[in-house]
Short mmCIF file of C-alpha atoms and ligand atoms in Angstrom, two decimals:
data_model
loop_
_atom_site.label_atom_id
_atom_site.label_comp_id
_atom_site.label_asym_id
_atom_site.label_seq_id
_atom_site.Cartn_x
_atom_site.Cartn_y
_atom_site.Cartn_z
CA UNK O 181 240.41 -27.77 -45.72
CA UNK O 182 240.36 -31.05 -44.42
CA UNK O 183 242.77 -29.88 -41.76
CA UNK O 184 240.10 -26.83 -41.10
CA UNK O 185 237.79 -29.10 -40.11
CA UNK O 186 239.35 -31.24 -37.92
CA UNK O 187 240.78 -28.40 -36.19
CA UNK O 188 237.51 -27.30 -36.06
CA UNK O 189 235.68 -30.53 -35.19
CA UNK O 190 238.44 -31.06 -31.87
CA UNK O 191 237.84 -28.12 -30.56
CA UNK O 192 234.89 -27.55 -31.44
CA UNK O 193 234.68 -30.76 -28.61
CA UNK O 194 236.62 -29.11 -26.31
CA UNK O 195 234.73 -26.42 -26.09
CA UNK O 196 231.44 -27.85 -25.00
CA UNK O 197 233.04 -29.89 -22.91
CA UNK O 198 234.63 -27.13 -21.26
CA UNK O 199 231.14 -25.22 -21.65
CA UNK O 200 229.24 -28.05 -19.71
CA UNK O 201 228.16 -29.89 -22.27
CA UNK O 202 227.47 -33.77 -21.83
CA UNK O 203 227.87 -32.67 -18.29
CA UNK O 204 224.56 -31.35 -18.61
CA UNK O 205 222.24 -33.13 -21.77
CA UNK O 206 218.76 -34.30 -19.07
CA UNK O 207 216.65 -31.50 -20.61
CA UNK O 208 215.00 -30.12 -17.57
CA UNK O 209 213.00 -26.77 -16.15
CA UNK O 210 213.48 -27.57 -12.78
CA UNK O 211 216.85 -26.23 -11.31
CA UNK O 212 216.35 -29.44 -8.38
CA UNK O 213 216.83 -31.72 -11.77
CA UNK O 214 219.80 -30.85 -13.24
CA UNK O 215 222.58 -32.85 -13.66
CA UNK O 216 225.84 -31.56 -12.74
CA UNK O 217 228.79 -31.96 -11.49
CA UNK O 218 230.65 -28.29 -9.57
CA UNK O 219 233.31 -30.09 -11.41
CA UNK O 220 232.28 -29.09 -14.38
CA UNK O 221 232.02 -25.03 -13.35
CA UNK O 222 235.67 -25.75 -11.25
CA UNK O 223 236.73 -27.17 -14.94
CA UNK O 224 235.21 -24.70 -17.32
CA UNK O 225 237.29 -20.99 -14.64
CA UNK O 226 240.17 -22.95 -15.58
CA UNK O 227 239.26 -22.12 -19.32
CA UNK O 228 241.42 -20.14 -21.85
CA UNK O 229 239.34 -16.34 -20.86
CA UNK O 230 241.38 -13.60 -23.28
CA UNK O 231 239.01 -11.86 -25.66
CA UNK O 232 238.29 -12.94 -28.44
CA UNK O 233 241.07 -15.72 -27.76
CA UNK O 234 238.68 -18.24 -30.15
CA UNK O 235 240.48 -18.14 -33.58
CA UNK O 236 238.41 -21.11 -34.70
CA UNK O 237 236.49 -21.02 -37.60
CA UNK O 238 233.11 -22.60 -35.79
CA UNK O 239 230.50 -19.33 -36.86
CA UNK O 240 229.11 -21.83 -39.74
CA UNK O 241 228.14 -24.79 -38.30
CA UNK O 242 225.27 -25.19 -36.84
CA UNK O 243 225.80 -28.58 -34.75
CA UNK O 244 228.00 -26.48 -32.31
CA UNK O 245 224.51 -23.98 -31.38
CA UNK O 246 222.51 -26.52 -31.22
CA UNK O 247 224.54 -27.37 -28.76
CA UNK O 248 224.94 -24.95 -26.95
CA UNK O 249 220.96 -23.62 -26.98
CA UNK O 250 220.92 -26.90 -25.24
CA UNK O 251 222.90 -25.58 -22.90
CA UNK O 252 219.82 -23.38 -22.12
CA UNK O 253 216.43 -23.92 -20.30
CA UNK O 254 214.18 -21.47 -22.09
CA UNK O 255 211.07 -23.22 -23.10
CA UNK O 256 211.24 -25.67 -25.68
CA UNK O 257 207.60 -24.53 -25.89
CA UNK O 258 208.50 -21.20 -26.91
CA UNK O 259 210.68 -18.93 -29.24
CA UNK O 260 212.53 -16.81 -26.86
CA UNK O 261 212.87 -13.49 -29.08
CA UNK O 262 213.59 -10.92 -26.24
CA UNK O 263 216.56 -11.11 -24.80
CA UNK O 264 216.69 -7.47 -24.98
CA UNK O 265 214.37 -7.43 -22.35
CA UNK O 266 216.04 -10.78 -20.30
CA UNK O 267 218.29 -13.54 -21.14
CA UNK O 268 218.31 -16.31 -19.58
CA UNK O 269 220.68 -17.72 -17.27
CA UNK O 270 222.21 -21.18 -18.74
CA UNK O 271 221.99 -24.76 -16.75
CA UNK O 272 225.59 -24.34 -15.71
CA UNK O 273 225.29 -20.65 -14.15
CA UNK O 274 221.99 -21.90 -12.34
CA UNK O 275 223.54 -24.94 -10.63
CA UNK O 276 226.60 -21.98 -9.80
CA UNK O 277 223.95 -20.10 -8.10
CA UNK O 278 222.43 -23.64 -5.99
CA UNK O 279 225.47 -24.32 -5.18
CA UNK O 280 226.79 -21.42 -3.86
CA UNK O 281 223.51 -20.17 -2.11
CA UNK O 282 223.83 -23.03 -0.31
CA UNK O 283 227.21 -23.00 0.45
CA UNK O 284 227.19 -19.70 1.88
CA UNK O 285 223.42 -20.88 4.11
CA UNK O 286 225.62 -23.40 5.59
CA UNK O 287 227.87 -21.13 6.54
CA UNK O 288 226.91 -18.00 6.77
CA UNK O 289 229.68 -16.54 4.56
CA UNK O 290 229.58 -12.88 4.52
CA UNK O 291 230.20 -11.06 1.24
CA UNK O 292 231.84 -7.77 2.62
CA UNK O 293 234.31 -8.20 -0.68
CA UNK O 294 234.87 -5.86 -3.71
CA UNK O 295 234.95 -8.97 -5.17
CA UNK O 296 238.55 -9.02 -7.63
CA UNK O 297 238.64 -12.75 -9.16
CA UNK O 298 234.27 -12.01 -10.77
CA UNK O 299 236.52 -8.59 -11.90
CA UNK O 300 239.67 -9.57 -13.12
CA UNK O 301 237.30 -11.72 -15.90
CA UNK O 302 234.64 -9.48 -16.67
CA UNK O 303 237.65 -6.11 -16.94
CA UNK O 304 239.09 -9.45 -19.39
CA UNK O 305 236.71 -10.18 -21.56
CA UNK O 306 235.31 -7.05 -21.89
CA UNK O 307 238.96 -5.14 -22.97
CA UNK O 308 240.16 -3.82 -19.48
CA UNK O 309 241.72 -4.47 -17.02
CA UNK O 310 240.54 -5.35 -12.89
CA UNK O 311 240.37 -1.65 -11.65
CA UNK O 312 238.66 -0.49 -14.24
CA UNK O 313 235.34 -2.99 -13.75
CA UNK O 314 232.86 -3.28 -11.95
CA UNK O 315 230.32 -5.13 -10.76
CA UNK O 316 226.29 -3.92 -10.27
CA UNK O 317 223.63 -4.45 -10.28
CA UNK O 318 222.14 -4.00 -13.58
CA UNK O 319 222.63 -1.44 -16.20
CA UNK O 320 220.69 1.61 -14.90
CA UNK O 321 222.39 1.98 -11.56
CA UNK O 322 225.76 1.51 -13.55
CA UNK O 323 224.46 4.72 -15.65
CA UNK O 324 222.67 6.26 -11.77
CA UNK O 325 226.26 6.01 -10.48
CA UNK O 326 227.98 7.39 -12.96
CA UNK O 327 226.20 10.22 -13.46
CA UNK O 328 226.00 11.05 -9.51
CA UNK O 329 229.83 11.26 -8.80
CA UNK O 330 230.81 13.49 -12.12
CA UNK O 331 231.16 17.29 -11.02
CA UNK O 332 228.29 18.88 -13.00
CA UNK O 333 227.39 21.96 -12.47
CA UNK O 334 223.98 24.58 -13.68
CA UNK O 335 224.29 25.47 -16.23
CA UNK O 336 227.05 22.59 -17.39
CA UNK O 337 225.28 20.12 -20.64
CA UNK O 338 224.38 17.04 -21.26
CA UNK O 339 224.28 16.17 -25.09
CA UNK O 340 222.81 12.68 -25.50
CA UNK O 341 219.50 11.41 -27.80
CA UNK O 342 215.46 11.10 -28.31
CA UNK O 343 216.02 7.26 -27.77
CA UNK O 344 217.60 6.53 -23.81
CA UNK O 345 215.94 4.66 -22.04
CA UNK O 346 214.60 5.84 -18.07
CA UNK O 347 218.19 4.04 -16.27
CA UNK O 348 220.33 6.60 -18.40
CA UNK O 349 216.93 9.41 -18.55
CA UNK O 350 216.19 8.80 -14.99
CA UNK O 351 219.76 9.52 -13.34
CA UNK O 352 219.69 13.32 -15.86
CA UNK O 353 216.59 14.27 -15.07
CA UNK O 354 217.35 14.04 -11.93
CA UNK O 355 220.99 16.55 -12.15
CA UNK O 356 218.45 18.66 -14.69
CA UNK O 357 216.17 19.02 -11.50
CA UNK O 358 218.57 18.88 -8.93
CA UNK O 359 221.45 21.22 -10.06
CA UNK O 360 220.05 22.77 -13.04
CA UNK O 361 222.10 20.69 -15.47
CA UNK O 362 220.51 21.26 -19.46
CA UNK O 363 219.41 18.43 -21.63
CA UNK O 364 220.08 18.84 -25.10
CA UNK O 365 219.44 16.11 -27.21
CA UNK O 366 220.26 15.06 -30.35
CA UNK O 367 216.85 13.59 -33.26
CA UNK O 368 218.24 10.68 -34.15
CA UNK O 369 216.93 9.40 -37.51
CA UNK O 370 215.82 5.70 -38.24
CA UNK O 371 216.15 3.49 -40.17
CA UNK O 372 218.64 2.26 -43.51
CA UNK O 373 218.98 5.38 -45.15
CA UNK O 374 221.88 6.75 -42.54
CA UNK O 375 225.70 5.77 -42.69
CA UNK O 376 227.73 6.67 -40.03
CA UNK O 377 229.12 9.28 -40.13
CA UNK O 378 225.46 10.65 -40.34
CA UNK O 379 225.47 10.48 -36.49
CA UNK O 380 228.85 12.54 -35.65
CA UNK O 381 227.97 15.08 -37.48
CA UNK O 382 224.74 14.95 -35.78
CA UNK O 383 226.41 15.13 -31.78
CA UNK O 384 228.60 17.57 -33.28
CA UNK O 385 226.23 19.81 -34.65
CA UNK O 386 225.04 19.76 -31.08
CA UNK O 387 228.00 20.48 -29.20
CA UNK O 388 227.81 24.21 -28.22
CA UNK O 389 231.03 25.80 -25.63
CA UNK O 390 228.04 24.05 -22.40
CA UNK O 391 228.03 21.14 -23.24
CA UNK O 392 230.04 18.71 -20.04
CA UNK O 393 228.66 15.53 -22.15
CA UNK O 394 228.27 13.01 -23.97
CA UNK O 395 226.11 10.58 -23.49
CA UNK O 396 224.67 8.25 -25.87
CA UNK O 397 223.07 3.96 -25.93
CA UNK O 398 224.28 1.94 -28.89
CA UNK O 399 222.86 0.34 -29.21
CA UNK O 400 220.39 1.83 -28.92
CA UNK O 401 216.60 -0.09 -27.04
CA UNK O 402 214.19 1.55 -30.05
CA UNK O 403 216.07 0.84 -32.75
CA UNK O 404 218.98 -1.30 -33.04
CA UNK O 405 221.15 1.57 -33.33
CA UNK O 406 224.50 0.39 -33.56
CA UNK O 407 226.00 4.14 -33.19
CA UNK O 408 229.38 4.61 -33.49
CA UNK O 409 231.27 4.52 -30.13
CA UNK O 410 234.58 4.84 -31.39
CA UNK O 411 233.62 8.23 -34.02
CA UNK O 412 231.79 9.30 -31.14
CA UNK O 413 234.72 9.36 -28.58
CA UNK O 414 236.22 11.19 -30.53
CA UNK O 415 234.42 13.47 -31.62
CA UNK O 416 234.09 14.05 -27.87
CA UNK O 417 237.89 14.47 -27.20
CA UNK O 418 238.49 16.99 -29.94
CA UNK O 419 236.59 18.81 -27.89
CA UNK O 420 236.98 17.61 -24.59
CA UNK O 421 233.51 16.04 -23.29
CA UNK O 422 233.27 12.91 -20.89
CA UNK O 423 231.80 10.29 -22.57
CA UNK O 424 229.41 8.42 -21.26
CA UNK O 425 227.72 5.76 -23.19
CA UNK O 426 224.81 3.76 -22.10
CA UNK O 427 226.09 0.08 -22.72
CA UNK O 428 223.57 -2.56 -21.26
CA UNK O 429 223.20 -4.77 -25.01
CA UNK O 430 227.05 -4.78 -24.84
CA UNK O 431 227.83 -7.97 -23.04
CA UNK O 432 227.57 -10.68 -24.04
CA UNK O 433 226.65 -9.67 -28.37
CA UNK O 434 229.47 -7.89 -28.33
CA UNK O 435 233.23 -8.23 -28.49
CA UNK O 436 234.40 -5.32 -27.78
CA UNK O 437 237.66 -3.50 -25.60
CA UNK O 438 236.37 -1.01 -23.34
CA UNK O 439 240.54 0.23 -23.85
CA UNK O 440 240.33 0.88 -27.35
CA UNK O 441 236.43 2.40 -27.41
CA UNK O 442 238.97 4.45 -25.47
CA UNK O 443 234.53 5.84 -23.35
CA UNK O 444 235.15 7.06 -19.85
CA UNK O 445 232.19 5.07 -18.20
CA UNK O 446 230.62 2.11 -19.64
CA UNK O 447 227.54 0.97 -17.94
CA UNK O 448 226.14 -3.35 -19.67
CA UNK O 449 223.99 -5.40 -17.87
CA UNK O 450 225.48 -9.08 -17.41
CA UNK O 451 221.75 -10.64 -17.67
CA UNK O 452 220.46 -9.37 -20.58
CA UNK O 453 222.53 -11.36 -23.96
CA UNK O 454 225.63 -11.36 -21.63
CA UNK O 455 223.14 -14.67 -19.64
CA UNK O 456 224.32 -13.58 -16.11
CA UNK O 457 221.87 -14.67 -13.12
CA UNK O 458 218.85 -11.95 -12.70
CA UNK O 459 220.01 -8.60 -10.87
CA UNK O 460 223.74 -8.36 -12.09
CA UNK O 461 225.71 -5.77 -14.36
CA UNK O 462 229.88 -4.49 -15.41
CA UNK O 463 230.41 -0.75 -15.10
CA UNK O 464 233.83 0.08 -16.65
CA UNK O 465 235.37 3.58 -15.72
CA UNK O 466 238.26 5.17 -17.61
CA UNK O 467 241.13 5.01 -14.81
CA UNK O 468 244.19 6.09 -16.45
CA UNK O 469 245.47 7.91 -18.85
CA UNK O 470 246.49 5.37 -22.57
CA UNK O 471 247.47 8.13 -25.16
CA UNK O 472 246.24 5.02 -28.00
CA UNK O 473 243.66 5.48 -27.25
CA UNK O 474 242.24 8.37 -25.41
CA UNK O 475 245.53 10.78 -24.36
CA UNK O 476 242.77 13.56 -22.15
CA UNK O 477 242.52 13.78 -18.40
CA UNK O 478 241.12 12.09 -16.06
CA UNK O 479 237.60 13.28 -15.27
CA UNK O 480 237.11 14.23 -11.54
CA UNK O 481 234.31 11.07 -10.78
CA UNK O 482 232.95 10.15 -6.74
CA UNK O 483 232.22 6.70 -6.09
CA UNK O 484 229.00 7.73 -4.45
CA UNK O 485 228.29 4.30 -3.78
CA UNK O 486 230.68 3.08 -1.41
CA UNK O 487 231.19 1.42 1.42
CA UNK O 488 234.45 1.26 1.46
CA UNK O 489 235.50 5.21 1.10
CA UNK O 490 238.81 5.91 3.40
CA UNK O 491 238.81 7.67 5.77
CA UNK O 492 241.95 9.92 4.13
CA UNK O 493 240.30 10.35 1.66
CA UNK O 494 241.30 8.97 -2.36
CA UNK O 495 244.56 10.29 -3.86
CA UNK O 496 244.37 12.60 -6.91
CA UNK O 497 242.97 10.08 -10.16
CA UNK O 498 246.49 9.24 -11.49
CA UNK O 499 247.40 11.28 -14.66
CA UNK O 500 249.45 8.38 -16.11
CA UNK O 501 249.37 5.72 -18.05
CA UNK O 502 249.16 3.93 -13.68
CA UNK O 503 245.78 3.67 -11.89
CA UNK O 504 246.64 5.43 -9.43
CA UNK O 505 244.11 3.44 -6.72
CA UNK O 506 241.48 0.33 -8.13
CA UNK O 507 238.50 2.55 -9.01
CA UNK O 508 236.29 -0.90 -9.48
CA UNK O 509 236.73 -1.65 -6.20
CA UNK O 510 235.93 1.20 -4.65
CA UNK O 511 232.35 0.78 -6.48
CA UNK O 512 231.87 -2.83 -6.53
CA UNK O 513 232.39 -2.91 -2.32
CA UNK O 514 228.72 -1.40 -0.99
CA UNK O 515 228.25 -3.08 2.31
CA UNK O 516 227.42 -6.85 1.94
CA UNK O 517 226.80 -8.54 -1.71
CA UNK O 518 225.59 -11.50 -2.66
CA UNK O 519 228.53 -14.67 -3.33
CA UNK O 520 226.44 -16.29 -5.05
CA UNK O 521 225.15 -13.46 -7.80
CA UNK O 522 228.84 -12.74 -8.22
CA UNK O 523 229.76 -16.70 -8.19
CA UNK O 524 227.20 -16.66 -11.15
CA UNK O 525 228.83 -13.55 -13.19
CA UNK O 526 232.10 -15.36 -13.14
CA UNK O 527 230.47 -18.95 -14.36
CA UNK O 528 228.53 -16.99 -17.36
CA UNK O 529 231.53 -14.56 -18.72
CA UNK O 530 233.86 -17.50 -18.58
CA UNK O 531 231.67 -19.91 -20.24
CA UNK O 532 231.95 -16.95 -23.38
CA UNK O 533 234.81 -16.86 -23.51
CA UNK O 534 235.73 -19.89 -23.62
CA UNK O 535 233.27 -20.31 -26.68
CA UNK O 536 234.81 -16.86 -27.74
CA UNK O 537 233.40 -13.24 -27.84
CA UNK O 538 234.51 -12.94 -31.36
CA UNK O 539 232.22 -16.56 -32.53
CA UNK O 540 229.73 -15.33 -30.49
CA UNK O 541 228.90 -11.98 -32.12
CA UNK O 542 229.48 -13.46 -35.90
CA UNK O 543 226.95 -15.86 -35.29
CA UNK O 544 224.36 -12.80 -33.64
CA UNK O 545 224.77 -10.48 -36.34
CA UNK O 546 224.69 -13.09 -39.01
CA UNK O 547 221.57 -14.01 -37.83
CA UNK O 548 220.13 -10.44 -37.00
CA UNK O 549 222.04 -9.80 -41.02
CA UNK O 550 218.94 -13.16 -42.29
CA UNK O 551 216.77 -11.32 -40.39
CA UNK O 552 216.94 -8.52 -41.99
CA UNK O 553 217.52 -9.33 -45.46
CA UNK O 554 214.43 -11.24 -45.28
CA UNK O 555 211.90 -8.01 -43.59
CA UNK O 556 213.21 -6.57 -46.26
CA UNK O 557 212.18 -9.03 -49.30
CA UNK O 558 209.10 -9.05 -47.55
CA UNK O 559 207.77 -5.86 -46.58
CA UNK O 560 210.45 -3.70 -48.44
CA UNK O 561 212.94 -2.07 -46.86
CA UNK O 562 211.66 0.58 -45.62
CA UNK O 563 210.14 -1.05 -43.42
CA UNK O 564 212.84 -1.76 -41.13
CA UNK O 565 214.10 0.84 -38.35
CA UNK O 566 217.05 -0.45 -38.03
CA UNK O 567 220.26 0.58 -39.68
CA UNK O 568 221.17 -2.70 -42.29
CA UNK O 569 224.48 -1.76 -45.12
CA UNK O 570 225.94 0.44 -42.99
CA UNK O 571 228.85 -2.43 -40.97
CA UNK O 572 229.12 -0.10 -38.36
CA UNK O 573 225.80 0.43 -37.02
CA UNK O 574 224.35 -2.97 -37.06
CA UNK O 575 224.04 -5.03 -33.72
CA UNK O 576 221.39 -8.14 -33.08
CA UNK O 577 218.67 -5.97 -32.43
CA UNK O 578 216.47 -5.89 -34.86
CA UNK O 579 212.86 -3.53 -34.97
CA UNK O 580 210.70 -2.87 -37.92
CA UNK O 581 206.99 -2.06 -38.89
CA UNK O 582 205.21 -4.90 -39.93
CA UNK O 583 201.64 -4.09 -40.38
CA UNK O 584 200.43 -4.77 -43.85
CA UNK O 585 199.01 -1.27 -43.47
CA UNK O 586 202.63 1.03 -42.57
CA UNK O 587 200.05 3.92 -40.99
CA UNK O 588 199.18 0.50 -38.63
CA UNK O 589 202.01 1.47 -36.47
CA UNK O 590 201.60 4.76 -35.33
CA UNK O 591 198.37 3.13 -32.96
CA UNK O 592 199.50 1.46 -30.03
CA UNK O 593 196.55 -0.55 -30.13
CA UNK O 594 197.63 -2.73 -32.57
CA UNK O 595 201.12 -3.31 -31.91
CA UNK O 596 199.97 -4.54 -28.42
CA UNK O 597 198.05 -7.22 -30.57
CA UNK O 598 200.66 -7.91 -32.30
CA UNK O 599 203.55 -9.07 -30.07
CA UNK O 600 200.03 -10.27 -27.58
CA UNK O 601 199.52 -12.81 -30.89
CA UNK O 602 202.82 -14.00 -31.31
CA UNK O 603 202.32 -15.05 -28.12
CA UNK O 604 199.98 -16.90 -28.14
CA UNK O 605 198.78 -18.44 -31.79
CA UNK O 606 202.73 -18.61 -32.96
CA UNK O 607 204.52 -19.34 -29.21
CA UNK O 608 206.85 -16.15 -30.23
CA UNK O 609 208.19 -13.85 -27.53
CA UNK O 610 209.41 -10.80 -29.00
CA UNK O 611 208.51 -7.12 -27.53
CA UNK O 612 207.16 -3.46 -28.99
CA UNK O 613 209.22 -0.28 -28.71
CA UNK O 614 208.40 3.24 -28.70
CA UNK O 615 209.47 6.00 -30.19
CA UNK O 616 209.45 9.56 -32.35
CA UNK O 617 210.40 9.40 -35.34
CA UNK O 618 211.32 12.85 -37.28
CA UNK O 619 208.34 14.55 -39.25
CA UNK O 620 206.51 12.11 -37.92
CA UNK O 621 203.75 13.42 -36.08
CA UNK O 622 203.05 10.03 -32.98
CA UNK O 623 205.13 8.35 -32.18
CA UNK O 624 205.99 4.18 -34.09
CA UNK O 625 204.94 1.55 -31.78
CA UNK O 626 207.68 -0.95 -34.00
CA UNK O 627 208.23 -4.37 -33.07
CA UNK O 628 212.02 -5.74 -31.32
CA UNK O 629 213.51 -9.25 -32.97
CA UNK O 630 216.65 -10.08 -30.72
CA UNK O 631 218.80 -13.09 -32.13
CA UNK O 632 221.19 -14.85 -30.18
CA UNK O 633 223.42 -17.54 -29.65
CA UNK O 634 220.71 -19.76 -28.47
CA UNK O 635 219.08 -18.78 -31.71
CA UNK O 636 219.61 -20.78 -35.49
CA UNK O 637 218.97 -20.47 -38.52
CA UNK O 638 215.70 -22.11 -39.37
CA UNK O 639 214.21 -20.22 -35.29
CA UNK O 640 214.76 -16.79 -37.63
CA UNK O 641 212.28 -17.69 -40.93
CA UNK O 642 210.16 -18.90 -38.33
CA UNK O 643 209.75 -15.69 -36.28
CA UNK O 644 209.46 -13.93 -40.18
CA UNK O 645 206.63 -16.53 -41.88
CA UNK O 646 204.47 -16.34 -38.55
CA UNK O 647 205.25 -12.15 -38.56
CA UNK O 648 204.22 -12.30 -42.47
CA UNK O 649 200.86 -13.94 -41.38
CA UNK O 650 199.97 -12.86 -38.83
CA UNK O 651 200.37 -9.58 -40.64
CA UNK O 652 198.12 -10.74 -42.78
CA UNK O 653 196.01 -11.27 -40.75
CA UNK O 654 195.22 -8.80 -38.80
CA UNK O 655 194.93 -6.66 -42.26
C1 PLP J 945 219.79 0.89 -23.67
C2 PLP J 945 219.61 0.06 -22.16
N1 PLP J 945 219.33 0.96 -21.78
C3 PLP J 945 218.68 0.93 -19.97
C4 PLP J 945 217.73 -0.68 -19.95
C5 PLP J 945 218.05 -1.25 -18.71
O1 PLP J 945 218.39 -2.47 -18.09
P1 PLP J 945 218.67 -2.88 -17.34
O2 PLP J 945 217.99 -3.97 -16.38
O3 PLP J 945 220.31 -3.55 -16.98
O4 PLP J 945 219.35 -1.85 -15.54
C6 PLP J 945 217.79 -1.67 -20.49
C7 PLP J 945 216.87 -2.23 -20.73
O5 PLP J 945 216.14 -2.97 -21.92
C8 PLP J 945 217.99 -0.57 -22.24
O6 PLP J 945 217.84 -1.12 -22.92
#
């Protein structure tokens, strides 16, 4: 026991030094007031970047997470719990942006680059190689690039769900209207009653002889259901289907390895849970054949949005474990890029790797598990739209019906009022989400709470108390 504690404290000090605690102690909101030395970013960049590098048992250490919280400039008078919409960059990232913007302007540096160092770091954090990783503008940008680059013809089917985000729906609908691609949607059940196998079965039943692609969000932004990626990928592989995952919420929340998931394409945000600068995202494209996770041939794919496509064309895609070219480079090199945004992504990826992606996942899932238990205790488990008991389906987004009169959840105005009064009367920011529910004649307007690394155990209790009081006041 003593040993564990000693290790834990020593490591904690080391980690805090690396992520900049101590350097950024002044709790200022103004960018110009952030005290920093460029060396803090430099030293952080030399830290270990291996996925899951941090095996030290710190996840339950509240002091550690309070120190982490202090790295963020979030308004102290507000409890911000809508990370699912947008994160907030830590001080070190803000400082990097400021320093880099100034340096670029002074030297009029050009950003014609494929940003290999940033891609390499992002790749190592997300369990893949640099040739499979592109830096994009956001998830929507990644999804559009994936769907624009696939070879699909009239009558080909994309099997997707009825809970997708417009970032995936928009490019799919264009394929429908432009090429005659057919969109088939699995109606997703909601709540705690399902197991991972149930979702897989629903997809299995919906596959037809025309299905070419399986596209789904994991987690869905509506109910925070983490569709079981690996199990669905195995199903897709059996049928020779291409897998596209809208993983907007995964980077920075979950410690997933793209290789181990075996997906073909995965688009994520770097500005939500990853807390990078606004306008940044990551895109994984399977670019070689690793028989352990996905023995199927690489799908035909064109990096349509690029400014570096070679005059001689690209060589054929590889059929083995050696990439025939760096796909991520083509997808990242699009004219003059932002050196500052790329530096910000690098900084924040380093911070996450230094804290430990597994440690962050454990913390944020621990908070959401606590939140779900409290909701189940006060309102009843049937009020949850998010899964609770199957660990394969959970994430750090929690959606539920808070209303004293359960039927109010179908009234948009009630839901809007709830979110707005949480802000004005309790200084807590959450959001609402609407979605179809099987068997219901109109959409449900749930509320959604995000728990992240800058939250503490008592923040969860605070939001539950506030939601309980407000639900009674609105009865
Ligand atoms: C599942 C999902 N996909 C895509 C998006 C779009 O994200 P971005 O702003 O990164 O394009 C969101 C945003 O909330 C989302 O929840």
